[in-house]
Amino acid sequence: MPIADCPRAKTYLKELRDRLPGPRVTHSIFTAEYLSSLSGTLCLDHDEAVTAGLLHDYCRDLQRETFLEEARRRRMPISESQLEKPALLHGPLAAELCREQFDITDTVYEAIYWHTTGRPGLGRLGQALYVADFAEPGRKFQEAAEARQLLRKQGFDAALRYVAAMKVHFNRNKPVIDPNTEIFLLWLQKTTG
Ligand SMILES: [Fe+2]
Ligand SMILES: [Fe+2]
């Protein structure tokens, strides 16, 4: 089903184009299209899948200080890792802003909120967004191609575990890693496959 079948897709796209640089808009569209293609097999609501894909990076391009200001203004919880690396707030902040601006559902809110790190117990739409964000066809790195291939050949859960493992791997030498990134992988290893 094309993303244009989501009744509010046009509105979201207009807002994205006003707010984000061109490559980020393209990534958001690819993510929404990839999610749309997964929505049948994963039994996701198509409108919710498109909405989460289009809006997940709504706050990705704020300034470092603005992340913190906007989060504090809304009295959102800020973790140690988010304080050190405020861009980690871009998911939680996008979830809040999109709820204020577009009245998104709780399912879409959760998916956007956790799309960077995942978290134990994350719902299916959140898991699908986590994979689509990493593996949408505009992502040219080798691991994205590997994730797409795993998804085709071994199914969604295999791709999900692979993406979570790669996120931990990519972050292994970074000074700041959000603890949710690691505990999400452990949770997946325990509960899937
Ligand atoms: Fe993101
Ligand atoms: Fe993204």
PDB file of C-alpha atoms and ligand atoms in Angstrom:
ATOM      1  CA  MET A   1       0.000   0.000   0.000  1.00  0.00           C
ATOM      2  CA  PRO A   2       1.549   3.383  -0.931  1.00  0.00           C
ATOM      3  CA  ILE A   3       2.238   5.917   1.785  1.00  0.00           C
ATOM      4  CA  ALA A   4      -0.090   8.390   0.054  1.00  0.00           C
ATOM      5  CA  ASP A   5      -2.952   6.149   1.247  1.00  0.00           C
ATOM      6  CA  CYS A   6      -2.350   7.510   4.742  1.00  0.00           C
ATOM      7  CA  PRO A   7      -4.834  10.413   4.854  1.00  0.00           C
ATOM      8  CA  ARG A   8      -2.461  12.752   6.698  1.00  0.00           C
ATOM      9  CA  ALA A   9       0.720  11.906   4.768  1.00  0.00           C
ATOM     10  CA  LYS A  10       0.508  15.143   2.744  1.00  0.00           C
ATOM     11  CA  THR A  11       0.281  17.266   5.889  1.00  0.00           C
ATOM     12  CA  TYR A  12       3.218  15.444   7.482  1.00  0.00           C
ATOM     13  CA  LEU A  13       5.342  15.833   4.354  1.00  0.00           C
ATOM     14  CA  LYS A  14       4.684  19.547   4.169  1.00  0.00           C
ATOM     15  CA  GLU A  15       5.741  19.968   7.800  1.00  0.00           C
ATOM     16  CA  LEU A  16       8.841  17.820   7.253  1.00  0.00           C
ATOM     17  CA  ARG A  17       9.912  19.878   4.240  1.00  0.00           C
ATOM     18  CA  ASP A  18       9.534  23.093   6.250  1.00  0.00           C
ATOM     19  CA  ARG A  19      11.551  21.704   9.113  1.00  0.00           C
ATOM     20  CA  LEU A  20      14.227  19.250   7.989  1.00  0.00           C
ATOM     21  CA  PRO A  21      17.066  19.284   5.433  1.00  0.00           C
ATOM     22  CA  GLY A  22      16.355  17.495   2.129  1.00  0.00           C
ATOM     23  CA  PRO A  23      18.338  14.289   2.844  1.00  0.00           C
ATOM     24  CA  ARG A  24      16.522  13.867   6.173  1.00  0.00           C
ATOM     25  CA  VAL A  25      13.134  14.226   4.429  1.00  0.00           C
ATOM     26  CA  THR A  26      14.211  11.588   1.904  1.00  0.00           C
ATOM     27  CA  HIS A  27      15.300   9.243   4.720  1.00  0.00           C
ATOM     28  CA  SER A  28      11.937   9.771   6.456  1.00  0.00           C
ATOM     29  CA  ILE A  29      10.039   8.923   3.257  1.00  0.00           C
ATOM     30  CA  PHE A  30      12.141   5.784   2.662  1.00  0.00           C
ATOM     31  CA  THR A  31      11.598   4.727   6.272  1.00  0.00           C
ATOM     32  CA  ALA A  32       7.826   5.205   5.899  1.00  0.00           C
ATOM     33  CA  GLU A  33       7.791   3.251   2.634  1.00  0.00           C
ATOM     34  CA  TYR A  34       9.792   0.405   4.143  1.00  0.00           C
ATOM     35  CA  LEU A  35       7.470   0.299   7.155  1.00  0.00           C
ATOM     36  CA  SER A  36       4.482   0.402   4.845  1.00  0.00           C
ATOM     37  CA  SER A  37       5.843  -2.653   3.010  1.00  0.00           C
ATOM     38  CA  LEU A  38       6.220  -4.525   6.345  1.00  0.00           C
ATOM     39  CA  SER A  39       2.845  -3.549   7.748  1.00  0.00           C
ATOM     40  CA  GLY A  40       0.930  -6.497   6.216  1.00  0.00           C
ATOM     41  CA  THR A  41       3.215  -9.299   7.473  1.00  0.00           C
ATOM     42  CA  LEU A  42       3.680  -7.691  10.885  1.00  0.00           C
ATOM     43  CA  CYS A  43      -0.057  -6.920  11.259  1.00  0.00           C
ATOM     44  CA  LEU A  44       0.600  -3.216  11.784  1.00  0.00           C
ATOM     45  CA  ASP A  45      -1.987  -0.541  11.203  1.00  0.00           C
ATOM     46  CA  HIS A  46      -0.932   1.017   7.891  1.00  0.00           C
ATOM     47  CA  ASP A  47      -1.683   4.628   8.867  1.00  0.00           C
ATOM     48  CA  GLU A  48       0.291   4.212  12.083  1.00  0.00           C
ATOM     49  CA  ALA A  49       3.234   2.658  10.229  1.00  0.00           C
ATOM     50  CA  VAL A  50       3.387   5.529   7.725  1.00  0.00           C
ATOM     51  CA  THR A  51       2.958   8.153  10.446  1.00  0.00           C
ATOM     52  CA  ALA A  52       5.768   6.696  12.592  1.00  0.00           C
ATOM     53  CA  GLY A  53       8.089   6.417   9.601  1.00  0.00           C
ATOM     54  CA  LEU A  54       7.487   9.950   8.364  1.00  0.00           C
ATOM     55  CA  LEU A  55       7.667  11.679  11.749  1.00  0.00           C
ATOM     56  CA  HIS A  56      10.344   9.726  13.662  1.00  0.00           C
ATOM     57  CA  ASP A  57      13.166  12.224  12.962  1.00  0.00           C
ATOM     58  CA  TYR A  58      10.984  15.322  13.320  1.00  0.00           C
ATOM     59  CA  CYS A  59      13.406  16.744  15.921  1.00  0.00           C
ATOM     60  CA  ARG A  60      16.673  15.281  14.619  1.00  0.00           C
ATOM     61  CA  ASP A  61      18.178  18.568  13.469  1.00  0.00           C
ATOM     62  CA  LEU A  62      17.786  20.768  16.527  1.00  0.00           C
ATOM     63  CA  GLN A  63      20.799  22.459  18.098  1.00  0.00           C
ATOM     64  CA  ARG A  64      22.475  20.764  21.073  1.00  0.00           C
ATOM     65  CA  GLU A  65      21.124  23.335  23.558  1.00  0.00           C
ATOM     66  CA  THR A  66      17.661  23.330  22.026  1.00  0.00           C
ATOM     67  CA  PHE A  67      17.236  19.594  22.720  1.00  0.00           C
ATOM     68  CA  LEU A  68      17.782  20.240  26.408  1.00  0.00           C
ATOM     69  CA  GLU A  69      15.706  23.428  26.535  1.00  0.00           C
ATOM     70  CA  GLU A  70      12.713  21.821  24.786  1.00  0.00           C
ATOM     71  CA  ALA A  71      12.910  18.707  26.990  1.00  0.00           C
ATOM     72  CA  ARG A  72      13.168  20.738  30.198  1.00  0.00           C
ATOM     73  CA  ARG A  73      10.287  22.982  29.154  1.00  0.00           C
ATOM     74  CA  ARG A  74       8.111  19.875  28.879  1.00  0.00           C
ATOM     75  CA  ARG A  75       9.476  18.426  32.146  1.00  0.00           C
ATOM     76  CA  MET A  76      10.622  15.324  30.301  1.00  0.00           C
ATOM     77  CA  PRO A  77      12.999  12.913  32.060  1.00  0.00           C
ATOM     78  CA  ILE A  78      16.610  13.427  30.911  1.00  0.00           C
ATOM     79  CA  SER A  79      19.074  10.577  31.486  1.00  0.00           C
ATOM     80  CA  GLU A  80      22.813  10.870  32.114  1.00  0.00           C
ATOM     81  CA  SER A  81      23.579   9.749  28.573  1.00  0.00           C
ATOM     82  CA  GLN A  82      21.079  12.245  27.095  1.00  0.00           C
ATOM     83  CA  LEU A  83      22.669  15.029  29.139  1.00  0.00           C
ATOM     84  CA  GLU A  84      26.057  14.148  27.697  1.00  0.00           C
ATOM     85  CA  LYS A  85      24.729  13.603  24.190  1.00  0.00           C
ATOM     86  CA  PRO A  86      21.543  15.683  23.777  1.00  0.00           C
ATOM     87  CA  ALA A  87      20.849  14.348  20.261  1.00  0.00           C
ATOM     88  CA  LEU A  88      19.757  11.138  22.031  1.00  0.00           C
ATOM     89  CA  LEU A  89      16.668  13.161  22.976  1.00  0.00           C
ATOM     90  CA  HIS A  90      15.551  13.494  19.362  1.00  0.00           C
ATOM     91  CA  GLY A  91      13.202  10.475  19.548  1.00  0.00           C
ATOM     92  CA  PRO A  92      11.544  11.345  22.876  1.00  0.00           C
ATOM     93  CA  LEU A  93      11.207  14.982  21.843  1.00  0.00           C
ATOM     94  CA  ALA A  94       9.747  14.105  18.430  1.00  0.00           C
ATOM     95  CA  ALA A  95       7.183  11.886  20.169  1.00  0.00           C
ATOM     96  CA  GLU A  96       6.142  14.778  22.434  1.00  0.00           C
ATOM     97  CA  LEU A  97       6.026  17.415  19.681  1.00  0.00           C
ATOM     98  CA  CYS A  98       4.132  15.167  17.299  1.00  0.00           C
ATOM     99  CA  ARG A  99       1.575  14.369  19.986  1.00  0.00           C
ATOM    100  CA  GLU A 100       1.091  18.107  20.590  1.00  0.00           C
ATOM    101  CA  GLN A 101       0.975  18.973  16.900  1.00  0.00           C
ATOM    102  CA  PHE A 102      -0.629  15.973  15.189  1.00  0.00           C
ATOM    103  CA  ASP A 103      -2.431  14.084  17.960  1.00  0.00           C
ATOM    104  CA  ILE A 104      -0.635  10.792  17.173  1.00  0.00           C
ATOM    105  CA  THR A 105      -1.784   7.533  18.798  1.00  0.00           C
ATOM    106  CA  ASP A 106      -0.033   6.036  21.840  1.00  0.00           C
ATOM    107  CA  THR A 107       1.395   3.276  19.625  1.00  0.00           C
ATOM    108  CA  VAL A 108       3.020   5.798  17.278  1.00  0.00           C
ATOM    109  CA  TYR A 109       4.185   7.842  20.267  1.00  0.00           C
ATOM    110  CA  GLU A 110       5.957   4.812  21.753  1.00  0.00           C
ATOM    111  CA  ALA A 111       7.555   3.842  18.434  1.00  0.00           C
ATOM    112  CA  ILE A 112       8.942   7.337  17.805  1.00  0.00           C
ATOM    113  CA  TYR A 113      10.056   7.789  21.407  1.00  0.00           C
ATOM    114  CA  TRP A 114      12.230   4.646  21.413  1.00  0.00           C
ATOM    115  CA  HIS A 115      13.313   4.464  17.774  1.00  0.00           C
ATOM    116  CA  THR A 116      17.018   5.139  18.435  1.00  0.00           C
ATOM    117  CA  THR A 117      17.690   2.799  21.347  1.00  0.00           C
ATOM    118  CA  GLY A 118      14.756   0.422  21.638  1.00  0.00           C
ATOM    119  CA  ARG A 119      13.750  -0.770  25.105  1.00  0.00           C
ATOM    120  CA  PRO A 120      12.648  -4.050  26.694  1.00  0.00           C
ATOM    121  CA  GLY A 121       8.961  -4.627  25.994  1.00  0.00           C
ATOM    122  CA  LEU A 122       8.884  -2.360  22.942  1.00  0.00           C
ATOM    123  CA  GLY A 123       5.782  -3.044  20.829  1.00  0.00           C
ATOM    124  CA  ARG A 124       5.752  -4.356  17.265  1.00  0.00           C
ATOM    125  CA  LEU A 125       5.454  -0.957  15.565  1.00  0.00           C
ATOM    126  CA  GLY A 126       8.396   0.315  17.611  1.00  0.00           C
ATOM    127  CA  GLN A 127      10.429  -2.739  16.655  1.00  0.00           C
ATOM    128  CA  ALA A 128       9.529  -2.277  12.989  1.00  0.00           C
ATOM    129  CA  LEU A 129      10.492   1.407  13.048  1.00  0.00           C
ATOM    130  CA  TYR A 130      13.787   0.512  14.756  1.00  0.00           C
ATOM    131  CA  VAL A 131      14.610  -1.864  11.885  1.00  0.00           C
ATOM    132  CA  ALA A 132      13.275   0.337   9.078  1.00  0.00           C
ATOM    133  CA  ASP A 133      15.220   3.376  10.314  1.00  0.00           C
ATOM    134  CA  PHE A 134      18.439   1.336  10.163  1.00  0.00           C
ATOM    135  CA  ALA A 135      17.767  -0.649   7.010  1.00  0.00           C
ATOM    136  CA  GLU A 136      15.654   1.507   4.661  1.00  0.00           C
ATOM    137  CA  PRO A 137      16.959   1.203   1.084  1.00  0.00           C
ATOM    138  CA  GLY A 138      18.538   4.676   1.136  1.00  0.00           C
ATOM    139  CA  ARG A 139      20.977   3.432   3.792  1.00  0.00           C
ATOM    140  CA  LYS A 140      24.054   2.473   1.819  1.00  0.00           C
ATOM    141  CA  PHE A 141      26.290   0.924   4.482  1.00  0.00           C
ATOM    142  CA  GLN A 142      26.957  -2.801   4.359  1.00  0.00           C
ATOM    143  CA  GLU A 143      25.120  -3.623   7.589  1.00  0.00           C
ATOM    144  CA  ALA A 144      21.892  -2.047   6.272  1.00  0.00           C
ATOM    145  CA  ALA A 145      22.068  -4.261   3.174  1.00  0.00           C
ATOM    146  CA  GLU A 146      22.714  -7.264   5.434  1.00  0.00           C
ATOM    147  CA  ALA A 147      19.663  -6.386   7.573  1.00  0.00           C
ATOM    148  CA  ARG A 148      17.446  -6.120   4.468  1.00  0.00           C
ATOM    149  CA  GLN A 149      18.686  -9.465   3.228  1.00  0.00           C
ATOM    150  CA  LEU A 150      18.149 -11.140   6.611  1.00  0.00           C
ATOM    151  CA  LEU A 151      14.629  -9.780   6.692  1.00  0.00           C
ATOM    152  CA  ARG A 152      13.888 -11.233   3.254  1.00  0.00           C
ATOM    153  CA  LYS A 153      15.497 -14.611   3.905  1.00  0.00           C
ATOM    154  CA  GLN A 154      15.060 -15.311   7.623  1.00  0.00           C
ATOM    155  CA  GLY A 155      12.236 -13.013   8.633  1.00  0.00           C
ATOM    156  CA  PHE A 156      11.703  -9.936  10.751  1.00  0.00           C
ATOM    157  CA  ASP A 157      12.902 -11.197  14.151  1.00  0.00           C
ATOM    158  CA  ALA A 158      16.288 -12.270  12.747  1.00  0.00           C
ATOM    159  CA  ALA A 159      16.715  -8.811  11.196  1.00  0.00           C
ATOM    160  CA  LEU A 160      15.649  -7.143  14.440  1.00  0.00           C
ATOM    161  CA  ARG A 161      18.215  -9.060  16.521  1.00  0.00           C
ATOM    162  CA  TYR A 162      20.898  -8.267  13.943  1.00  0.00           C
ATOM    163  CA  VAL A 163      20.122  -4.521  13.966  1.00  0.00           C
ATOM    164  CA  ALA A 164      20.153  -4.431  17.776  1.00  0.00           C
ATOM    165  CA  ALA A 165      23.503  -6.273  17.829  1.00  0.00           C
ATOM    166  CA  MET A 166      24.958  -3.872  15.241  1.00  0.00           C
ATOM    167  CA  LYS A 167      23.850  -0.837  17.251  1.00  0.00           C
ATOM    168  CA  VAL A 168      25.681  -2.160  20.308  1.00  0.00           C
ATOM    169  CA  HIS A 169      28.703  -2.976  18.130  1.00  0.00           C
ATOM    170  CA  PHE A 170      28.807   0.515  16.546  1.00  0.00           C
ATOM    171  CA  ASN A 171      28.621   2.138  19.971  1.00  0.00           C
ATOM    172  CA  ARG A 172      31.217  -0.039  21.685  1.00  0.00           C
ATOM    173  CA  ASN A 173      34.032   2.544  21.527  1.00  0.00           C
ATOM    174  CA  LYS A 174      31.908   5.662  21.917  1.00  0.00           C
ATOM    175  CA  PRO A 175      32.211   7.651  25.131  1.00  0.00           C
ATOM    176  CA  VAL A 176      28.422   7.649  25.652  1.00  0.00           C
ATOM    177  CA  ILE A 177      26.082   4.703  25.070  1.00  0.00           C
ATOM    178  CA  ASP A 178      22.474   4.790  26.160  1.00  0.00           C
ATOM    179  CA  PRO A 179      21.945   1.757  28.468  1.00  0.00           C
ATOM    180  CA  ASN A 180      18.663   0.973  26.691  1.00  0.00           C
ATOM    181  CA  THR A 181      20.640   0.079  23.557  1.00  0.00           C
ATOM    182  CA  GLU A 182      22.306  -2.793  25.429  1.00  0.00           C
ATOM    183  CA  ILE A 183      19.353  -3.997  27.474  1.00  0.00           C
ATOM    184  CA  PHE A 184      17.109  -4.030  24.394  1.00  0.00           C
ATOM    185  CA  LEU A 185      19.499  -6.488  22.729  1.00  0.00           C
ATOM    186  CA  LEU A 186      19.576  -8.694  25.842  1.00  0.00           C
ATOM    187  CA  TRP A 187      15.782  -8.653  25.998  1.00  0.00           C
ATOM    188  CA  LEU A 188      15.497  -9.631  22.319  1.00  0.00           C
ATOM    189  CA  GLN A 189      17.973 -12.480  22.774  1.00  0.00           C
ATOM    190  CA  LYS A 190      15.851 -13.789  25.632  1.00  0.00           C
ATOM    191  CA  THR A 191      12.424 -13.389  24.069  1.00  0.00           C
ATOM    192  CA  THR A 192      12.835 -14.048  20.330  1.00  0.00           C
ATOM    193  CA  GLY A 193      14.427 -16.734  18.186  1.00  0.00           C
TER     194      GLY A 193
HETATM  195 FE    FE B   1      16.397   9.092  14.530  1.00  0.00          FE
HETATM  196 FE    FE B   2      15.936   8.074  11.182  1.00  0.00          FE
END
